[in-house]
Coordinates of C-alpha atoms in Angstrom, one line a residue:
Chain A
M1 CA 96.2 -53.7 -8.4
S2 CA 94.4 -56.9 -9.2
S3 CA 92.5 -59.0 -6.7
S4 CA 95.0 -61.9 -7.2
E5 CA 97.9 -59.8 -5.8
S6 CA 99.0 -60.5 -2.3
V7 CA 100.1 -57.9 0.2
I8 CA 101.8 -57.7 3.6
L9 CA 99.9 -55.5 6.0
V10 CA 101.5 -53.5 8.8
V11 CA 98.8 -52.5 11.3
N12 CA 99.8 -50.1 14.0
N13 CA 98.3 -47.3 16.1
G14 CA 100.8 -44.7 14.9
D15 CA 102.5 -44.0 11.6
S16 CA 106.1 -43.8 12.8
A17 CA 106.7 -47.4 13.7
A18 CA 104.5 -48.6 10.9
L19 CA 106.5 -46.6 8.3
N20 CA 109.7 -47.8 9.8
L21 CA 108.6 -51.5 9.5
K22 CA 107.3 -51.0 5.9
D23 CA 110.7 -49.5 4.9
L24 CA 112.6 -52.5 6.5
I25 CA 110.3 -55.1 4.9
E26 CA 110.7 -53.5 1.5
F27 CA 114.4 -53.2 2.0
M28 CA 114.4 -57.1 2.4
D29 CA 113.1 -57.3 -1.2
T30 CA 109.5 -57.8 -0.3
P31 CA 107.3 -55.4 -2.3
H32 CA 103.6 -54.7 -1.8
V33 CA 103.6 -53.6 1.9
Q34 CA 100.7 -51.6 3.0
I35 CA 100.4 -49.7 6.3
A36 CA 97.0 -49.2 8.1
A37 CA 95.6 -48.0 11.3
P38 CA 93.6 -50.7 13.3
E39 CA 90.2 -49.4 12.2
E40 CA 91.0 -49.1 8.5
W41 CA 93.0 -52.3 7.7
Q42 CA 90.1 -54.0 5.9
S43 CA 89.4 -51.1 3.5
K44 CA 93.2 -50.8 2.9
L45 CA 93.5 -54.5 2.1
G46 CA 90.5 -54.3 -0.3
E47 CA 90.3 -57.4 -2.6
R48 CA 93.9 -58.3 -2.3
R49 CA 95.1 -61.5 -0.7
L50 CA 96.7 -61.0 2.7
Q51 CA 100.1 -62.7 2.7
A52 CA 101.1 -61.8 6.2
L53 CA 100.2 -59.4 9.0
F54 CA 102.7 -57.4 11.0
V55 CA 101.3 -56.0 14.2
G56 CA 103.1 -52.9 15.3
P57 CA 104.3 -52.2 18.9
D58 CA 101.7 -49.5 19.7
M59 CA 98.5 -51.5 19.8
S60 CA 96.3 -51.7 22.8
D61 CA 95.1 -55.1 24.1
E62 CA 91.6 -54.4 22.9
E63 CA 92.7 -53.4 19.4
L64 CA 94.9 -56.5 19.3
D65 CA 92.0 -58.8 20.3
K66 CA 89.7 -57.4 17.7
L67 CA 92.3 -57.5 15.0
L68 CA 93.2 -61.1 15.6
S69 CA 89.6 -62.2 15.8
D70 CA 88.9 -60.5 12.5
I71 CA 91.9 -62.1 10.9
G72 CA 90.8 -65.5 12.1
K73 CA 87.5 -65.0 10.3
L74 CA 89.3 -63.8 7.1
D75 CA 92.0 -66.5 6.9
P76 CA 93.3 -68.3 9.9
N77 CA 96.4 -69.5 8.0
V78 CA 97.8 -66.0 7.6
P79 CA 101.2 -65.6 9.4
I80 CA 101.0 -63.0 12.1
V81 CA 104.2 -61.2 13.3
M82 CA 104.0 -59.4 16.6
M83 CA 106.3 -56.6 17.5
N84 CA 107.3 -56.7 21.1
Q85 CA 109.2 -54.0 23.0
G86 CA 112.2 -56.0 24.1
E87 CA 110.7 -59.5 24.1
A88 CA 111.1 -62.2 21.5
T89 CA 110.5 -65.9 21.0
Chain B
M1 CA 100.0 -58.9 25.7
N2 CA 102.8 -61.4 25.6
P3 CA 103.0 -63.9 22.7
T4 CA 102.4 -67.0 24.9
A5 CA 99.1 -65.6 26.2
L6 CA 98.1 -64.6 22.7
Q7 CA 98.8 -68.0 21.3
K8 CA 96.7 -69.5 24.1
Q9 CA 93.8 -67.1 23.3
F10 CA 94.1 -67.6 19.5
P11 CA 95.3 -71.3 19.2
W12 CA 94.8 -71.3 15.4
A13 CA 97.1 -68.3 14.8
R14 CA 100.4 -68.8 13.2
L15 CA 102.2 -66.3 15.5
H16 CA 105.8 -65.1 15.2
S17 CA 107.3 -62.4 17.4
L18 CA 110.1 -60.0 16.9
D19 CA 111.8 -57.5 19.2
Y20 CA 111.1 -53.9 18.3
P21 CA 113.2 -52.1 17.1
V22 CA 113.8 -54.9 14.6
R23 CA 117.0 -56.6 13.8
L24 CA 117.4 -57.2 10.1
D25 CA 118.6 -60.8 10.4
A26 CA 115.6 -61.7 12.5
L27 CA 113.2 -59.9 10.2
G28 CA 114.8 -61.7 7.2
A29 CA 114.3 -65.1 8.8
V30 CA 110.6 -64.4 9.4
L31 CA 110.1 -63.1 5.9
E32 CA 111.8 -66.2 4.5
E33 CA 109.3 -68.4 6.4
I34 CA 106.4 -66.3 5.2
H35 CA 107.6 -66.7 1.6
A36 CA 108.2 -70.4 1.9
T37 CA 104.7 -71.1 3.2
H38 CA 103.2 -69.1 0.4
S39 CA 105.1 -70.7 -2.4
H40 CA 101.9 -72.0 -4.0
V41 CA 100.7 -68.4 -4.3
R42 CA 103.8 -67.5 -6.2
D43 CA 103.3 -70.4 -8.5
E44 CA 99.8 -69.3 -9.3
A45 CA 101.1 -65.8 -10.1
H46 CA 103.5 -67.3 -12.5
G47 CA 100.8 -68.8 -14.7
E48 CA 100.5 -72.4 -13.4
Q49 CA 97.1 -73.9 -13.0
G50 CA 96.6 -72.5 -9.5
G51 CA 95.1 -75.3 -7.6
Q52 CA 92.6 -76.8 -10.1
L53 CA 92.9 -79.9 -12.1
I54 CA 91.6 -78.9 -15.5
G55 CA 90.7 -81.2 -18.3
D56 CA 88.2 -84.0 -18.9
S57 CA 90.5 -86.5 -20.7
D58 CA 90.4 -90.0 -19.4
D59 CA 93.9 -89.5 -18.0
M60 CA 92.9 -86.4 -16.1
Q61 CA 89.8 -88.0 -14.8
Q62 CA 91.9 -90.8 -13.5
V63 CA 94.3 -88.4 -11.8
R64 CA 91.4 -86.6 -10.2
R65 CA 90.0 -89.9 -8.9
L66 CA 93.4 -90.9 -7.4
V67 CA 93.8 -87.5 -5.8
E68 CA 90.3 -87.8 -4.2
Q69 CA 91.1 -91.3 -3.0
V70 CA 94.5 -90.5 -1.4
A71 CA 93.9 -87.0 -0.1
P72 CA 92.1 -87.9 3.2
S73 CA 94.8 -90.4 4.2
M74 CA 98.4 -89.8 5.4
A75 CA 99.9 -91.9 2.7
T76 CA 103.1 -90.6 1.1
V77 CA 102.5 -89.8 -2.6
L78 CA 104.9 -90.0 -5.5
I79 CA 103.9 -88.0 -8.5
H80 CA 105.6 -88.7 -11.8
G81 CA 105.3 -86.6 -14.9
E82 CA 107.2 -84.6 -17.5
S83 CA 108.2 -81.0 -16.6
G84 CA 105.3 -78.6 -16.9
T85 CA 102.6 -81.2 -16.5
G86 CA 101.4 -79.7 -13.2
K87 CA 102.9 -81.9 -10.6
E88 CA 102.8 -79.2 -8.0
V89 CA 99.1 -78.5 -8.8
V90 CA 98.3 -82.1 -8.1
A91 CA 100.3 -82.0 -4.9
H92 CA 98.5 -78.8 -3.8
Q93 CA 95.1 -80.4 -4.7
I94 CA 96.0 -83.4 -2.4
H95 CA 96.6 -80.9 0.4
E96 CA 93.5 -78.9 -0.3
L97 CA 91.3 -82.0 -0.2
S98 CA 92.9 -83.4 3.0
A99 CA 91.8 -82.4 6.5
R100 CA 95.3 -81.0 7.3
K101 CA 95.0 -77.5 8.6
G102 CA 98.7 -76.6 8.4
P103 CA 100.4 -75.0 5.5
F104 CA 101.4 -76.4 2.1
V105 CA 105.2 -75.9 1.8
A106 CA 107.1 -76.7 -1.3
V107 CA 110.8 -77.1 -2.1
N108 CA 112.5 -77.9 -5.3
C109 CA 115.3 -80.3 -4.5
G110 CA 117.0 -79.7 -7.8
A111 CA 117.1 -75.9 -7.4
I112 CA 118.9 -75.6 -4.1
P113 CA 122.7 -76.0 -3.9
E114 CA 123.7 -79.3 -2.2
H115 CA 125.4 -77.5 0.7
L116 CA 122.3 -75.5 1.5
L117 CA 119.7 -78.2 1.1
E118 CA 120.1 -79.7 4.6
S119 CA 119.7 -76.3 6.3
E120 CA 116.7 -75.6 4.0
L121 CA 114.9 -78.8 4.9
F122 CA 115.8 -79.1 8.5
G123 CA 116.7 -75.6 9.6
H124 CA 119.8 -74.7 11.7
E125 CA 120.7 -73.4 15.1
R126 CA 122.5 -70.1 15.6
G127 CA 126.2 -70.5 15.0
A128 CA 125.8 -73.8 13.2
F129 CA 128.0 -72.5 10.3
T130 CA 129.5 -69.2 9.1
G131 CA 126.6 -66.8 8.5
A132 CA 124.1 -68.6 10.7
V133 CA 123.5 -65.5 12.8
A134 CA 120.1 -66.6 14.0
A135 CA 118.4 -69.9 14.5
R136 CA 116.1 -70.8 11.6
R137 CA 113.3 -73.3 11.2
G138 CA 113.6 -75.6 8.1
R139 CA 110.8 -76.4 5.7
F140 CA 109.9 -79.6 7.5
E141 CA 109.1 -77.6 10.6
L142 CA 107.3 -74.9 8.6
A143 CA 105.1 -77.6 7.1
N144 CA 104.1 -79.0 10.5
G145 CA 100.5 -80.0 10.5
G146 CA 100.4 -79.6 6.8
T147 CA 101.8 -81.0 3.6
F148 CA 105.5 -80.9 2.5
F149 CA 106.0 -81.1 -1.3
L150 CA 109.4 -82.2 -2.4
D151 CA 109.7 -81.4 -6.0
E152 CA 112.3 -83.0 -8.3
I153 CA 113.1 -85.6 -5.6
G154 CA 115.1 -87.6 -8.3
D155 CA 117.7 -84.8 -8.2
M156 CA 118.2 -85.0 -4.4
P157 CA 121.9 -85.6 -3.5
A158 CA 122.6 -89.1 -2.1
V159 CA 123.6 -87.9 1.4
M160 CA 120.3 -86.0 1.7
Q161 CA 118.4 -89.1 0.6
V162 CA 119.6 -90.9 3.7
K163 CA 118.5 -88.1 6.0
L164 CA 115.1 -87.8 4.3
L165 CA 114.6 -91.6 4.7
R166 CA 115.2 -91.2 8.4
V167 CA 112.7 -88.4 8.8
L168 CA 110.1 -90.4 6.9
E169 CA 110.7 -93.4 9.2
E170 CA 111.0 -91.6 12.5
R171 CA 108.8 -88.5 11.9
C172 CA 111.3 -86.2 13.6
I173 CA 114.1 -83.9 12.6
E174 CA 117.3 -82.4 13.9
R175 CA 118.3 -78.9 13.0
V176 CA 121.9 -78.4 11.6
G177 CA 124.1 -77.7 14.5
G178 CA 121.4 -78.8 17.0
T179 CA 121.1 -81.7 19.3
K180 CA 117.4 -81.6 20.0
T181 CA 115.1 -84.0 18.2
I182 CA 112.0 -82.2 17.0
P183 CA 108.9 -84.2 16.1
V184 CA 107.1 -83.2 12.9
D185 CA 103.6 -84.0 11.8
V186 CA 104.1 -83.7 8.1
R187 CA 102.4 -85.4 5.1
V188 CA 105.0 -85.8 2.4
V189 CA 104.2 -85.6 -1.4
A190 CA 107.2 -86.0 -3.7
A191 CA 107.5 -85.5 -7.5
T192 CA 109.9 -86.1 -10.2
H193 CA 110.2 -86.0 -14.0
R194 CA 112.9 -88.7 -13.9
D195 CA 112.7 -92.4 -14.2
L196 CA 113.4 -93.4 -10.7
G197 CA 113.8 -97.1 -11.6
E198 CA 116.6 -96.1 -13.9
R199 CA 118.2 -93.8 -11.3
I200 CA 118.1 -96.7 -8.9
E201 CA 119.9 -99.0 -11.4
Q202 CA 122.5 -96.2 -11.9
G203 CA 123.0 -96.1 -8.2
K204 CA 121.8 -92.5 -8.0
F205 CA 118.6 -93.0 -6.0
R206 CA 118.1 -95.2 -3.0
E207 CA 115.8 -98.1 -3.5
D208 CA 114.6 -98.0 0.1
L209 CA 113.7 -94.3 -0.2
Y210 CA 111.8 -95.0 -3.5
Y211 CA 109.6 -97.6 -1.8
R212 CA 109.0 -95.3 1.2
L213 CA 107.9 -92.5 -1.1
S214 CA 105.9 -94.5 -3.7
V215 CA 103.2 -95.7 -1.3
F216 CA 100.7 -94.1 -3.6
P217 CA 102.1 -93.3 -7.1
I218 CA 100.3 -90.9 -9.4
E219 CA 101.3 -90.6 -13.1
I220 CA 100.5 -87.4 -15.0
S221 CA 100.6 -87.9 -18.7
P222 CA 102.1 -85.4 -21.0
L223 CA 99.8 -82.9 -22.7
R224 CA 100.5 -84.3 -26.2
S225 CA 98.8 -87.5 -25.2
R226 CA 95.6 -85.8 -24.0
P227 CA 94.8 -83.3 -26.7
D228 CA 91.2 -83.1 -25.4
D229 CA 92.6 -81.1 -22.4
V230 CA 94.2 -78.4 -24.6
E231 CA 91.0 -76.4 -25.2
P232 CA 89.7 -76.3 -21.6
L233 CA 93.2 -75.4 -20.4
A234 CA 93.6 -72.7 -23.0
N235 CA 90.2 -71.3 -22.2
E236 CA 91.0 -71.3 -18.5
F237 CA 94.3 -69.4 -19.0
I238 CA 92.6 -66.9 -21.2
R239 CA 89.9 -66.4 -18.6
R240 CA 92.5 -65.8 -15.9
L241 CA 94.6 -63.4 -17.9
Q242 CA 91.5 -61.5 -19.1
S243 CA 90.4 -60.9 -15.5
D244 CA 93.3 -58.5 -15.2
A245 CA 93.4 -56.0 -17.9
T246 CA 92.2 -57.4 -21.2
I247 CA 89.1 -58.8 -22.7
G248 CA 88.0 -60.5 -25.9
L249 CA 90.9 -62.8 -26.8
E250 CA 89.4 -65.7 -28.9
L251 CA 91.0 -68.6 -30.7
T252 CA 89.4 -69.7 -34.0
P253 CA 88.6 -73.4 -34.3
E254 CA 91.5 -73.8 -36.7
A255 CA 93.9 -72.2 -34.2
M256 CA 92.6 -74.5 -31.5
Q257 CA 93.1 -77.5 -33.8
V258 CA 96.8 -76.4 -34.3
L259 CA 97.2 -76.3 -30.5
E260 CA 95.6 -79.7 -30.2
E261 CA 98.0 -81.2 -32.8
Y262 CA 101.1 -79.6 -31.3
S263 CA 103.4 -81.9 -29.3
W264 CA 103.8 -79.5 -26.3
P265 CA 107.3 -80.5 -25.1
G266 CA 106.9 -78.0 -22.3
N267 CA 103.4 -79.3 -21.5
V268 CA 100.9 -77.2 -19.7
R269 CA 103.4 -74.6 -18.7
E270 CA 104.3 -74.0 -22.4
L271 CA 100.6 -73.7 -23.2
A272 CA 100.1 -71.1 -20.4
N273 CA 103.1 -69.1 -21.6
L274 CA 101.8 -69.2 -25.2
I275 CA 98.4 -67.9 -24.1
E276 CA 100.0 -65.1 -22.1
R277 CA 102.0 -64.2 -25.2
L278 CA 98.9 -64.1 -27.3
V279 CA 97.1 -61.9 -24.8
V280 CA 100.0 -59.5 -25.1
I281 CA 100.1 -59.6 -28.9
R282 CA 96.4 -59.5 -29.4
P283 CA 94.7 -58.4 -26.2
N284 CA 91.3 -57.9 -27.7
G285 CA 91.4 -59.9 -30.9
V286 CA 90.7 -63.1 -32.7
V287 CA 93.7 -65.4 -33.0
A288 CA 93.7 -67.5 -36.2
A289 CA 96.0 -70.4 -37.0
K290 CA 98.2 -68.1 -39.1
D291 CA 98.8 -65.8 -36.0
L292 CA 100.3 -68.6 -34.0
P293 CA 104.1 -68.6 -33.6
W294 CA 105.7 -70.5 -36.5
P295 CA 107.5 -73.2 -34.6
L296 CA 104.2 -74.3 -33.2
V297 CA 102.5 -74.5 -36.6
E298 CA 105.5 -76.2 -38.2
R299 CA 105.7 -78.8 -35.4
A300 CA 102.0 -79.4 -35.4
D301 CA 102.2 -80.1 -39.1
A302 CA 105.2 -82.5 -38.6
G303 CA 103.2 -84.4 -35.9
S304 CA 99.9 -84.6 -37.8
G305 CA 100.8 -87.4 -40.2
L306 CA 99.9 -85.2 -43.2
P307 CA 103.1 -85.8 -45.0
E308 CA 102.6 -89.6 -44.8
V309 CA 99.1 -89.4 -46.4
L310 CA 100.2 -86.9 -49.0
A311 CA 103.3 -88.9 -49.8
A312 CA 101.2 -92.0 -50.3
S313 CA 98.8 -90.1 -52.5
I314 CA 101.7 -88.6 -54.6
A315 CA 103.4 -92.0 -54.9
A316 CA 100.2 -93.6 -56.1
T317 CA 100.0 -91.1 -58.9
G318 CA 103.6 -91.7 -60.1
G319 CA 105.0 -88.6 -58.3
D320 CA 102.6 -86.1 -59.6
S321 CA 99.7 -85.2 -57.3
G322 CA 97.7 -83.9 -60.2
V323 CA 96.9 -80.8 -58.2
T324 CA 97.9 -77.3 -59.4
L325 CA 97.9 -74.2 -57.4
P326 CA 95.0 -71.9 -58.4
A327 CA 95.9 -68.4 -59.4
E328 CA 94.0 -66.9 -56.4
G329 CA 95.9 -69.2 -54.0
I330 CA 94.5 -71.7 -51.5
D331 CA 94.3 -72.2 -47.7
L332 CA 96.8 -75.0 -47.7
K333 CA 96.1 -76.3 -44.3
A334 CA 92.3 -76.5 -44.8
Y335 CA 92.9 -78.1 -48.2
L336 CA 95.2 -80.7 -46.8
S337 CA 92.8 -81.4 -44.0
K338 CA 90.1 -82.0 -46.5
I339 CA 92.2 -84.4 -48.4
E340 CA 93.2 -86.2 -45.2
R341 CA 89.6 -86.6 -44.1
Q342 CA 88.6 -87.9 -47.5
M343 CA 91.4 -90.4 -47.5
I344 CA 90.4 -91.6 -44.1
D345 CA 86.8 -91.9 -45.1
E346 CA 87.8 -94.0 -48.1
A347 CA 90.2 -96.2 -46.2
L348 CA 87.5 -96.9 -43.6
S349 CA 85.0 -97.7 -46.2
E350 CA 87.5 -99.9 -48.0
S351 CA 88.3 -101.8 -44.9
D352 CA 84.6 -102.1 -43.8
G353 CA 85.3 -100.0 -40.7
V354 CA 88.3 -102.1 -39.4
V355 CA 90.6 -99.4 -38.1
Q356 CA 93.7 -101.5 -38.1
H357 CA 93.2 -102.4 -41.8
A358 CA 92.4 -98.7 -42.6
A359 CA 95.6 -97.6 -40.9
E360 CA 97.6 -100.0 -43.0
L361 CA 96.0 -98.7 -46.1
L362 CA 96.9 -95.2 -45.1
G363 CA 100.5 -96.1 -44.0
I364 CA 100.0 -94.7 -40.5
G365 CA 99.8 -96.2 -37.1
R366 CA 96.5 -97.4 -35.6
T367 CA 96.7 -94.9 -32.7
T368 CA 97.3 -92.0 -35.1
L369 CA 94.3 -93.0 -37.1
V370 CA 92.1 -93.4 -34.0
E371 CA 93.2 -89.9 -33.0
K372 CA 92.4 -88.5 -36.5
I373 CA 89.0 -90.2 -36.5
R374 CA 88.2 -88.5 -33.2
R375 CA 89.4 -85.2 -34.3
Y376 CA 87.4 -85.2 -37.6
K377 CA 84.4 -86.7 -35.7
I378 CA 84.2 -89.4 -38.4
K379 CA 81.5 -92.0 -37.7
H380 CA 82.4 -95.5 -39.0

């Protein structure tokens, strides 16, 4: 994959929900979806451009804090989609 | 952590939230927003200039100056230029050089069916029409805090022109099927390849909207009128394509000259496509003039003025040029260029360096002769 390619990243503390989300996003004709655990998302992203971040439902508050702080340093314009158990805006 | 608390803690973040397990319609709406705000990334992937204004011709320097002047302001900009000249690149550059932190959102007014355009621009509420299963923000809302690029504004239907004018005047929108007025902080940049003056005369474009949009007009000239930009553009496209999988594509000076002489009806986009094709055909090779696609070479010849010079020469010798084809053959293009240059030298000498007189002697226009003098680097 080239450095100019963009990717949607699904970060979650658990594979099941992450894989489910990846399948659904790809089903909506959006290729290049990568899943990652909270501690490995930067290495999984590599040189690619982050198009959007999906945050899975199994993240602790501490993991979420760190993830969003790191994303803010990388690119504050990246859309972030939070998964909530039974709550939506 | 709930989304409201998160937004407070990370005010810069562009947060969306979805219930989990996810409903497909809600996920689709979020993905559509994500794609819309990243339209410029898609354009870059499709071979446009990708955010840089390339070229040192007088015209491009002027465009660059205008962009730098207008970017920090909130002035509405109207960009005019033929298809493929890079209007979106200029719009994106205006956004990049502005202090606006929101996204750059683009929409092509000519590419969206009329009945969908209103919902696309202003969004809709749930149940606004058949199929509106969820509320959706429109492009104006998505561009909040940023720049909204309305491409091919000259093709916007009349009924939408009225609604757009209202948004530009009042800086607020209403979603389709909604009653709430939503304020939007959006800088509008519009573009068209059409002659809007003519469209106004034909009754196809509102004059009041035109004046509202053309607060700061920018004209991008076609590539054929700035041949100096062809080489830097071609080199930039080669550089970008080579960063992926190939190395070593090179254009000979003769090939580059053909590119500079070509009329480029598709402008910069056509040049980008040609380079991409050459990279595929000759990923690691030297491209000579003869390797270029034949329509390009043929049209370059037609536009070079060579037939006029040659015809004049042949006519002067009673229909016989006095030249015979050597048995070993010749490089016709190089040969004709040599004759052309010699004729220009003689005409300039004959006219004591007065270009207008020399052009008359050669039977070509003054502008054409000036261009040839520049190309051959003739000192007079």
